[in-house]
Short mmCIF file of C-alpha atoms in Angstrom, two decimals:
data_model
loop_
_atom_site.label_atom_id
_atom_site.label_comp_id
_atom_site.label_asym_id
_atom_site.label_seq_id
_atom_site.Cartn_x
_atom_site.Cartn_y
_atom_site.Cartn_z
CA GLN A 1 138.76 69.77 138.47
CA THR A 2 140.13 66.64 136.92
CA ASP A 3 137.83 63.83 135.87
CA SER A 4 139.85 60.85 137.01
CA GLY A 5 140.23 59.61 140.53
CA LEU A 6 141.05 56.70 142.81
CA SER A 7 139.38 56.24 146.16
CA VAL A 8 140.09 53.46 148.63
CA GLU A 9 137.99 52.64 151.66
CA THR A 10 138.66 50.25 154.50
CA LYS A 11 135.91 49.40 156.95
CA CYS A 12 135.26 46.97 159.73
CA ALA A 13 132.35 46.09 161.97
CA PHE A 14 131.66 43.66 164.78
CA ALA A 15 128.73 41.30 164.75
CA ARG A 16 127.87 38.13 166.54
CA ASN A 17 129.66 36.07 163.91
CA GLY A 18 132.43 38.61 163.39
CA ASN A 19 131.64 39.67 159.83
CA PHE A 20 134.33 41.42 157.79
CA TRP A 21 133.44 42.72 154.35
CA ILE A 22 135.64 43.84 151.47
CA HIS A 23 134.29 46.11 148.73
CA SER A 24 135.68 47.88 145.70
CA HIS A 25 134.00 50.40 143.40
CA ALA A 26 134.70 51.85 139.98
CA GLU A 27 132.93 54.81 138.46
CA ILE A 28 133.29 55.96 134.85
CA SER A 29 132.20 59.43 133.82
CA TYR A 30 132.31 60.22 130.08
CA ASP A 31 135.89 59.25 129.09
CA ALA A 32 137.13 59.57 132.67
CA ILE A 33 137.51 56.99 135.41
CA LYS A 34 136.89 57.27 139.10
CA PHE A 35 137.38 54.14 141.03
CA GLY A 36 138.03 52.27 144.22
CA GLN A 37 136.71 51.63 147.65
CA ILE A 38 137.10 48.79 150.07
CA GLY A 39 134.74 48.31 152.98
CA ARG A 40 131.72 46.57 154.37
CA SER A 41 128.80 46.21 152.01
CA TYR A 42 125.71 47.53 153.73
CA GLY A 43 124.12 48.87 150.52
CA LYS A 44 120.47 49.72 150.76
CA CYS A 45 119.73 47.61 153.82
CA ARG A 46 122.87 47.09 155.86
CA TYR A 47 122.65 45.03 158.97
CA ILE A 48 124.42 43.55 161.93
CA GLU A 49 122.43 40.53 163.08
CA ARG A 50 118.90 41.81 163.50
CA ILE A 51 119.57 45.51 163.01
CA GLY A 52 117.99 46.66 159.76
CA LEU A 53 119.31 50.03 158.64
CA CYS A 54 118.62 51.28 155.13
CA LYS A 55 120.93 53.89 153.72
CA GLY A 56 121.20 56.02 150.60
CA PHE A 57 122.58 59.53 150.54
CA PRO A 58 121.71 62.25 148.01
CA MET A 59 124.49 63.95 146.13
CA LYS A 60 125.38 67.52 146.93
CA ASN A 61 124.37 70.34 144.58
CA GLN A 62 127.96 71.08 143.67
CA SER A 63 128.23 67.75 141.87
CA VAL A 64 126.25 69.25 138.99
CA ARG A 65 129.03 71.73 138.39
CA THR A 66 131.67 69.05 138.03
CA MET A 67 129.77 66.71 135.76
CA ALA A 68 127.16 68.71 133.84
CA VAL A 69 129.15 68.67 130.60
CA ARG A 70 129.52 64.91 130.62
CA LYS A 71 127.30 62.82 128.46
CA PHE A 72 126.90 60.15 131.11
CA ALA A 73 127.94 58.98 134.54
CA ALA A 74 128.59 55.33 135.15
CA GLY A 75 129.94 53.14 137.89
CA ALA A 76 130.96 49.61 138.68
CA SER A 77 131.32 47.87 142.01
CA LEU A 78 132.90 44.62 143.11
CA ILE A 79 132.19 43.31 146.57
CA LEU A 80 133.64 40.42 148.49
CA ALA A 81 132.12 39.68 151.87
CA LEU A 82 133.81 37.25 154.22
CA THR A 83 133.03 36.08 157.73
CA VAL A 84 136.01 35.60 159.99
CA PRO A 85 136.02 34.37 163.58
CA SER A 86 137.85 37.40 164.97
CA THR A 87 136.61 40.85 165.93
CA VAL A 88 137.94 43.68 163.77
CA CYS A 89 136.21 46.63 165.43
CA PHE A 90 133.05 47.08 167.43
CA ALA A 91 129.37 47.77 166.90
CA GLN A 92 126.32 47.09 169.04
CA GLU A 93 124.20 44.19 167.87
CA GLY A 94 120.40 44.30 167.82
CA ILE A 95 118.34 42.67 170.53
CA LYS A 96 117.33 39.07 170.04
CA GLN A 97 113.76 38.51 168.97
CA GLU A 98 111.56 37.01 171.62
CA GLY A 99 110.92 33.31 171.13
CA THR A 100 107.71 31.35 171.67
CA LYS A 101 106.66 30.32 175.15
CA GLN A 102 107.34 26.68 174.25
CA GLU A 103 110.88 27.57 173.14
CA GLU A 104 111.51 29.60 176.28
CA ALA A 105 110.23 26.78 178.45
CA ALA A 106 112.50 24.30 176.69
CA ASP A 107 115.49 26.59 177.13
CA ASN A 108 114.78 27.28 180.82
CA PRO A 109 113.01 24.33 182.50
CA ALA A 110 112.00 24.95 186.09
CA ASP A 111 114.42 22.37 187.51
CA GLU A 112 117.42 23.55 185.44
CA THR A 113 120.25 25.44 187.07
CA PRO A 114 120.54 29.00 185.66
CA LYS A 115 123.13 29.24 182.91
CA GLU A 116 126.41 30.94 183.61
CA ASP A 117 127.39 34.23 182.01
CA PRO A 118 128.74 33.26 178.54
CA GLY A 119 131.45 35.91 178.73
CA PHE A 120 132.29 38.86 176.51
CA TRP A 121 133.32 36.90 173.40
CA SER A 122 130.34 34.53 173.43
CA GLN A 123 127.46 36.79 174.48
CA ASP A 124 124.79 37.68 171.96
CA THR A 125 125.38 41.45 172.16
CA LEU A 126 128.52 43.52 172.63
CA THR A 127 127.42 45.16 175.89
CA GLY A 128 125.62 42.12 177.26
CA ASP A 129 122.32 42.12 179.13
CA TRP A 130 123.10 45.09 181.40
CA GLY A 131 122.46 43.01 184.50
CA GLY A 132 119.07 41.87 183.22
CA VAL A 133 117.86 45.37 182.31
CA ARG A 134 117.94 44.69 178.56
CA THR A 135 115.86 41.52 178.88
CA ASN A 136 113.35 43.29 181.14
CA LEU A 137 112.98 46.15 178.67
CA THR A 138 112.49 43.74 175.78
CA ASP A 139 109.87 41.79 177.72
CA ALA A 140 108.12 45.08 178.44
CA GLY A 141 108.07 45.97 174.74
CA LEU A 142 111.09 48.23 174.27
CA ALA A 143 114.12 47.02 172.28
CA LEU A 144 117.27 49.17 172.25
CA SER A 145 120.21 48.77 169.89
CA GLY A 146 123.19 50.70 168.60
CA LEU A 147 125.87 50.66 165.95
CA TYR A 148 129.24 52.30 165.40
CA THR A 149 130.64 52.42 161.86
CA VAL A 150 134.15 53.51 160.87
CA ASP A 151 135.33 54.39 157.35
CA ALA A 152 138.86 55.33 156.22
CA MET A 153 139.11 56.31 152.57
CA GLY A 154 141.37 58.21 150.20
CA ASN A 155 141.88 59.23 146.56
CA PRO A 156 145.65 59.05 145.96
CA VAL A 157 145.14 59.79 142.23
CA GLY A 158 142.86 62.34 140.56
CA GLY A 159 139.76 64.01 141.92
CA ILE A 160 139.53 67.64 142.99
CA LYS A 161 142.33 67.13 145.50
CA GLN A 162 144.20 64.05 146.75
CA ARG A 163 143.37 63.43 150.37
CA GLY A 164 142.57 60.71 152.88
CA VAL A 165 139.48 61.01 155.06
CA TYR A 166 138.03 59.38 158.13
CA MET A 167 134.31 59.09 158.82
CA GLY A 168 132.55 57.75 161.89
CA LEU A 169 128.88 57.10 162.56
CA VAL A 170 127.12 56.36 165.84
CA GLU A 171 123.55 55.14 165.51
CA LEU A 172 121.07 54.51 168.33
CA ASP A 173 117.71 52.84 167.74
CA ALA A 174 114.62 52.16 169.81
CA ASP A 175 111.77 49.88 168.72
CA GLY A 176 108.58 49.74 170.73
CA ASP A 177 105.73 47.24 170.84
CA LEU A 178 102.74 49.37 171.84
CA ASP A 179 100.65 46.29 172.60
CA LYS A 180 103.00 45.47 175.47
CA LEU A 181 103.69 49.06 176.44
CA ALA A 182 100.17 50.50 176.30
CA GLY A 183 97.73 47.80 175.21
CA TRP A 184 97.53 49.20 171.65
CA SER A 185 97.16 46.09 169.51
CA ASP A 186 99.26 45.65 166.36
CA ALA A 187 100.99 49.02 166.73
CA THR A 188 104.74 49.69 166.86
CA PHE A 189 107.05 52.69 166.81
CA HIS A 190 110.64 53.29 165.79
CA ILE A 191 113.11 56.05 166.70
CA SER A 192 116.60 56.37 165.23
CA ALA A 193 119.26 58.99 165.98
CA LEU A 194 122.60 59.49 164.23
CA SER A 195 125.87 61.23 165.07
CA PHE A 196 128.52 61.79 162.40
CA HIS A 197 132.11 62.95 162.53
CA GLY A 198 134.79 63.29 159.87
CA ARG A 199 134.65 64.44 156.23
CA GLY A 200 133.22 62.83 153.12
CA LEU A 201 135.48 61.85 150.23
CA SER A 202 133.05 62.51 147.38
CA SER A 203 131.73 65.88 148.54
CA HIS A 204 135.11 67.36 149.46
CA PHE A 205 137.67 65.76 147.16
CA ILE A 206 136.02 64.02 144.18
CA GLY A 207 132.74 65.77 143.32
CA ASN A 208 131.03 62.81 141.64
CA TYR A 209 127.32 62.06 141.27
CA MET A 210 127.50 58.54 142.68
CA THR A 211 128.78 59.08 146.21
CA VAL A 212 131.66 56.76 147.11
CA ARG A 213 130.11 55.83 150.48
CA ASN A 214 126.38 55.80 151.12
CA SER A 215 126.82 57.03 154.71
CA GLU A 216 128.72 60.17 153.66
CA THR A 217 127.33 63.39 155.13
CA SER A 218 128.32 66.51 157.05
CA PRO A 219 129.23 66.25 160.76
CA SER A 220 126.09 66.47 162.88
CA THR A 221 123.97 64.82 165.55
CA ARG A 222 120.46 64.37 164.28
CA LEU A 223 117.15 62.56 164.36
CA TRP A 224 116.84 60.18 161.44
CA ALA A 225 113.53 58.37 161.86
CA LEU A 226 110.49 58.77 164.09
CA TRP A 227 107.43 56.86 163.00
CA LEU A 228 104.37 54.95 164.20
CA GLN A 229 102.95 51.92 162.36
CA GLN A 230 99.55 50.28 162.66
CA VAL A 231 98.96 46.82 161.20
CA PHE A 232 95.41 45.82 160.28
CA TRP A 233 93.34 43.55 158.00
CA ASP A 234 94.68 40.41 159.70
CA GLY A 235 98.27 41.52 159.10
CA LYS A 236 97.80 42.09 155.38
CA ALA A 237 97.98 45.89 155.54
CA SER A 238 99.87 48.53 157.48
CA LEU A 239 99.91 52.31 157.76
CA LYS A 240 103.09 54.14 158.76
CA VAL A 241 103.14 57.86 159.65
CA GLY A 242 105.89 60.19 160.85
CA GLN A 243 109.44 61.03 159.85
CA THR A 244 110.02 58.24 157.34
CA PRO A 245 113.13 57.45 155.25
CA GLN A 246 111.79 56.87 151.74
CA ASP A 247 114.65 54.61 150.68
CA GLU A 248 113.82 51.95 153.27
CA GLU A 249 110.85 50.66 151.29
CA PHE A 250 110.66 52.17 147.79
CA MET A 251 112.94 51.19 144.88
CA THR A 252 114.79 48.59 146.97
CA SER A 253 116.82 45.62 145.72
CA ALA A 254 117.74 42.68 147.94
CA TYR A 255 120.88 41.84 145.95
CA GLY A 256 121.85 45.44 145.19
CA GLY A 257 121.73 46.10 148.92
CA TYR A 258 125.12 44.44 149.38
CA PHE A 259 126.91 47.34 147.67
CA ILE A 260 127.87 50.41 149.68
CA ASN A 261 128.10 52.99 146.89
CA ALA A 262 125.18 55.39 147.41
CA THR A 263 123.66 54.80 143.98
CA TYR A 264 122.87 51.16 144.82
CA GLY A 265 120.69 52.41 147.64
CA TRP A 266 118.75 55.52 146.65
CA PRO A 267 119.80 55.70 142.97
CA ALA A 268 121.52 58.72 141.46
CA GLY A 269 118.57 58.93 139.08
CA PHE A 270 116.48 59.91 142.13
CA SER A 271 118.90 61.88 144.29
CA THR A 272 119.90 64.30 141.51
CA ASN A 273 116.33 64.92 140.33
CA ILE A 274 114.44 65.42 143.63
CA PRO A 275 114.78 68.66 145.63
CA THR A 276 117.43 68.20 148.38
CA GLY A 277 117.79 64.59 147.21
CA GLY A 278 114.65 63.24 148.86
CA GLY A 279 113.98 61.90 152.34
CA VAL A 280 116.85 59.44 152.45
CA PHE A 281 119.78 58.76 154.75
CA PRO A 282 120.74 60.73 156.73
CA MET A 283 117.51 62.69 156.35
CA SER A 284 113.85 61.73 156.29
CA VAL A 285 110.59 63.45 155.41
CA THR A 286 107.24 63.82 157.12
CA GLY A 287 104.65 61.63 155.48
CA ALA A 288 102.59 58.47 155.43
CA ARG A 289 102.96 55.09 153.74
CA LEU A 290 100.17 52.58 153.12
CA LYS A 291 101.15 48.98 152.33
CA VAL A 292 98.64 46.31 151.32
CA ALA A 293 99.29 42.63 150.52
CA ALA A 294 96.48 42.11 148.02
CA THR A 295 97.44 38.46 147.46
CA ASP A 296 100.24 36.16 148.54
CA SER A 297 102.27 37.32 145.53
CA LEU A 298 101.12 40.93 145.00
CA THR A 299 101.83 43.89 147.28
CA TRP A 300 100.95 47.54 146.72
CA MET A 301 102.49 50.58 148.40
CA LEU A 302 101.45 54.22 148.33
CA GLY A 303 103.41 57.01 150.00
CA VAL A 304 102.62 60.72 150.37
CA PHE A 305 105.51 62.80 151.70
CA ASN A 306 106.54 66.38 152.20
CA GLY A 307 108.39 67.46 149.06
CA GLU A 308 111.68 68.49 150.71
CA ALA A 309 113.72 67.04 153.55
CA ALA A 310 115.55 70.34 154.14
CA VAL A 311 113.13 73.18 153.50
CA GLY A 312 114.92 76.45 152.79
CA THR A 313 117.95 74.94 151.02
CA LYS A 314 119.32 77.32 148.39
CA THR A 315 121.32 76.50 145.27
CA GLY A 316 124.81 75.36 146.25
CA GLN A 317 123.91 74.64 149.88
CA ASP A 318 124.33 71.27 151.55
CA PRO A 319 120.81 70.19 152.63
CA THR A 320 122.21 68.20 155.57
CA ARG A 321 123.61 71.45 156.98
CA VAL A 322 120.32 73.30 156.49
CA ASN A 323 118.43 70.53 158.28
CA SER A 324 121.33 69.72 160.59
CA ASP A 325 119.31 68.26 163.50
CA GLY A 326 116.67 66.30 161.56
CA LEU A 327 113.85 68.26 163.20
CA ASN A 328 112.59 69.95 160.03
CA PHE A 329 109.00 68.66 160.21
CA ASN A 330 107.75 71.17 157.64
CA LEU A 331 104.59 70.29 155.71
CA ALA A 332 104.42 73.51 153.69
CA LYS A 333 106.14 72.22 150.55
CA SER A 334 104.33 70.60 147.65
CA PRO A 335 103.90 66.84 148.16
CA MET A 336 105.81 63.98 146.61
CA ILE A 337 103.68 60.91 145.86
CA MET A 338 105.23 57.45 145.42
CA ASN A 339 103.43 54.36 144.11
CA GLU A 340 104.84 50.84 143.78
CA PHE A 341 103.59 47.34 142.92
CA GLN A 342 105.59 44.27 143.94
CA TRP A 343 105.19 40.77 142.51
CA THR A 344 106.81 37.76 144.17
CA LEU A 345 107.25 34.80 141.84
CA GLY A 346 108.74 31.33 142.20
CA ALA A 347 107.73 30.84 145.82
CA GLY A 348 106.77 27.42 147.17
CA GLU A 349 107.92 23.87 146.51
CA ASP A 350 105.88 23.51 143.31
CA ALA A 351 107.20 26.71 141.72
CA THR A 352 108.52 26.39 138.16
CA LEU A 353 110.27 29.78 138.19
CA PRO A 354 113.31 30.73 140.27
CA PRO A 355 112.60 32.94 143.29
CA THR A 356 112.01 36.36 141.73
CA THR A 357 110.73 39.75 142.80
CA VAL A 358 109.54 42.32 140.26
CA LYS A 359 108.73 45.90 141.23
CA LEU A 360 107.20 48.62 139.09
CA GLY A 361 106.59 52.09 140.42
CA GLY A 362 106.78 55.79 139.94
CA TRP A 363 106.69 59.12 141.70
CA TYR A 364 105.34 62.59 141.06
CA HIS A 365 106.70 65.70 142.74
CA ALA A 366 104.29 68.64 142.63
CA GLU A 367 106.90 71.35 143.30
CA GLY A 368 107.86 73.87 140.64
CA PHE A 369 111.06 72.89 138.82
CA THR A 370 113.46 74.90 136.66
CA ASP A 371 114.01 74.27 132.97
CA LEU A 372 117.66 73.31 132.52
CA ARG A 373 118.10 75.21 129.26
CA TYR A 374 115.69 78.17 128.88
CA ASP A 375 115.01 81.26 131.00
CA THR A 376 111.67 82.96 131.59
CA THR A 377 111.98 84.97 128.36
CA GLY A 378 112.70 81.94 126.18
CA LEU A 379 116.43 82.64 125.82
CA SER A 380 119.05 80.02 126.57
CA LEU A 381 120.44 80.28 130.08
CA GLY A 382 123.84 80.06 128.40
CA SER A 383 123.29 83.33 126.56
CA PRO A 384 125.10 86.45 127.86
CA THR A 385 121.77 88.34 127.54
CA SER A 386 119.77 85.80 129.56
CA ASN A 387 118.17 87.03 132.77
CA GLY A 388 119.56 83.91 134.47
CA ILE A 389 116.15 82.85 135.80
CA GLY A 390 115.15 79.41 134.58
CA LYS A 391 111.67 78.90 133.21
CA ARG A 392 109.42 77.25 135.77
CA VAL A 393 107.96 73.85 134.99
CA ARG A 394 105.17 72.47 137.13
CA GLY A 395 106.12 69.15 138.67
CA ASN A 396 108.53 66.33 137.87
CA TRP A 397 107.85 62.63 137.41
CA ASP A 398 109.68 59.32 137.26
CA VAL A 399 108.86 55.70 136.42
CA TYR A 400 111.09 52.88 137.63
CA GLY A 401 111.49 49.14 137.84
CA VAL A 402 113.39 46.58 139.93
CA LEU A 403 114.20 42.93 139.26
CA ASP A 404 115.71 40.52 141.81
CA THR A 405 116.10 36.84 140.92
CA LEU A 406 118.01 33.83 142.21
CA LEU A 407 119.50 32.28 139.08
CA ILE A 408 121.22 29.31 140.70
CA HIS A 409 120.32 27.99 144.14
CA GLY A 410 123.32 27.03 146.24
CA GLU A 411 123.77 24.71 149.18
CA GLY A 412 122.82 25.79 152.67
CA ALA A 413 120.56 28.77 153.37
CA ASP A 414 117.53 29.45 151.18
CA ASP A 415 119.07 32.61 149.72
CA ASN A 416 122.45 31.02 148.91
CA GLY A 417 123.50 30.93 145.29
CA LEU A 418 123.87 33.19 142.28
CA GLY A 419 121.55 36.19 142.39
CA ALA A 420 121.01 38.91 139.80
CA PHE A 421 119.46 42.35 140.04
CA ALA A 422 118.58 45.23 137.75
CA ARG A 423 117.03 48.66 138.32
CA PHE A 424 116.09 51.48 135.96
CA SER A 425 114.44 54.89 136.15
CA VAL A 426 113.23 57.42 133.57
CA SER A 427 112.23 60.98 134.44
CA ASN A 428 111.42 64.30 132.76
CA ALA A 429 114.56 65.33 130.81
CA THR A 430 113.48 68.99 130.72
CA VAL A 431 114.12 69.46 134.44
CA SER A 432 116.04 66.32 135.53
CA THR A 433 119.84 66.31 135.63
CA LEU A 434 120.02 62.50 135.20
CA PRO A 435 116.79 61.59 133.42
CA TYR A 436 117.93 58.09 132.43
CA TYR A 437 119.48 55.72 134.94
CA GLY A 438 120.15 51.99 135.09
CA GLU A 439 122.17 49.39 137.00
CA VAL A 440 122.76 45.64 136.86
CA GLY A 441 124.67 43.28 139.09
CA LEU A 442 125.42 39.73 140.19
CA THR A 443 126.08 38.35 143.66
CA TYR A 444 126.98 34.89 144.88
CA LYS A 445 126.23 34.07 148.50
CA GLY A 446 127.61 31.01 150.27
CA LEU A 447 130.55 30.17 148.01
CA LEU A 448 132.08 27.70 150.48
CA PRO A 449 130.38 24.95 152.52
CA ASP A 450 129.20 26.05 155.98
CA ARG A 451 129.97 29.69 155.17
CA ASP A 452 126.54 31.06 154.32
CA ASN A 453 127.50 34.70 154.91
CA ASP A 454 130.27 34.89 152.30
CA VAL A 455 129.27 37.06 149.33
CA LEU A 456 131.00 37.88 146.05
CA GLY A 457 129.42 40.54 143.85
CA LEU A 458 129.86 42.76 140.80
CA ALA A 459 127.62 45.68 139.80
CA VAL A 460 127.62 48.36 137.09
CA SER A 461 125.58 51.58 137.06
CA TYR A 462 124.91 54.16 134.34
CA GLY A 463 123.31 57.60 134.32
CA ALA A 464 122.77 59.81 131.27
CA VAL A 465 123.05 63.58 131.78
CA SER A 466 120.13 65.60 130.40
CA ASP A 467 120.39 66.76 126.78
CA ASN A 468 118.86 70.06 127.93
CA LEU A 469 121.70 70.68 130.37
CA GLN A 470 124.34 69.78 127.81
CA ALA A 471 122.67 72.07 125.27
CA GLU A 472 122.64 74.98 127.73
CA GLN A 473 126.36 74.64 128.32
CA SER A 474 127.04 74.29 124.59
CA ASP A 475 125.08 77.54 124.15
CA ALA A 476 127.27 79.18 126.78
CA ARG A 477 130.43 78.26 124.90
CA ALA A 478 129.08 79.24 121.49
CA LEU A 479 127.47 82.53 122.51
CA SER A 480 130.15 83.77 124.86
CA GLY A 481 133.14 82.65 122.80
CA SER A 482 134.67 81.19 125.95
CA THR A 483 135.96 77.70 126.67
CA ALA A 484 134.55 77.91 130.19
CA VAL A 485 131.19 76.34 130.92
CA VAL A 486 129.24 78.09 133.66
CA GLN A 487 126.80 76.11 135.79
CA GLY A 488 125.29 78.36 138.43
CA ASP A 489 127.99 80.70 139.69
CA VAL A 490 130.94 78.29 139.45
CA PRO A 491 132.88 77.94 136.15
CA LEU A 492 134.20 74.61 134.99
CA ASN A 493 137.18 74.84 132.67
CA VAL A 494 136.59 72.42 129.82
CA GLU A 495 140.32 72.20 129.06
CA ASN A 496 140.86 70.40 132.33
CA VAL A 497 138.45 67.62 131.37
CA ARG A 498 140.41 64.57 130.26
#
């Protein structure tokens, strides 16, 4: 398995304004280089008009075998987002939010002749109003939307094997206002289903920690999200329960969300250290999230979730194949607890600081973890006389931080200008494959007058492989007299590492 690779992605999507995004990515692992992808930047929270869809996909278990001997994994991304007036390919736009009664009255006075059908190229959504059915459903409290995403990628140089791939994703969403539907005040629900086809580039042909595309997964049709939310305390607090994607709310970055590499969504420092990667796209976990706005500038979140999104996954298995339909509602695993504080600074006309968001948080997973170096007898797992059973360690933890700030305010929209972001995480190096992780990036939105949706960005990520894991593989070489490093049951020939 060679350690250099080139991957290229092209992607298109249709929105009301016809957005077309260009993205490139570079990843450096030890003294090797993996690079390249071009496509639309959805990042952590990708969107078409009012559709909000947060993505981040955990790496497969086999990635440990291809990178365990490296001292670090790192990546860099460059994104260029442009809006063009033409349609490249198609996706369903979200339903328009309902306006105020005064706005509706102004738009449709009683003596005004009904407006004509705007036609396919001018209507607000791709499939139109369905003869009035869509508007009636929205008025009744049920909003339906959909999205189709296409990715074509390849690694003409390096990787495990040179190959081009095609991936497609169909997503259907339903959002309900239970006040309108059933008279349940301040309550809403959300349902999201996904259908994938094609093969992933990273999992099949590269084998890297930081997945080239954050929507990469095995072919399946599955439930993604199913939750109910109650808002209370005059809108200052909310409680969400159900099948909840963890990456939609925790460890998020507004500016990092433009990048489509998976690590800029749910970071590699999380996905490699949590069993089955955590409850992130395309999976979710059963749990509850409490969110409280203590002040105008301080928000606190607490989440308690089932510890695994694919209960029953064994070493080397793809968790998305174990939980292939998204219906694994198991609550038997030890819980994972997430806690996060968010500070919003620089808001208001009299602010002396630039608009800034600071987040500090952490998580604790109560499951039993395996020591990366020692077995149950105290011998190195790399020793020929080891029993091969890693010593059990109770629980794993992580602390993390996020910074988003608008350095230079541009013309036009409030969020136009030069933005910067940074994220870091530190976890228990005894049991965590990537215990130290960090990323930084810059984006500029609205480079040209009257083009508020144009974005140019550059980001770099870094992950340090555990000293314990490196020591275990050094033990294997020294004690066995072999040049092959064995991680699990798959050998990695060190001589092939460039």
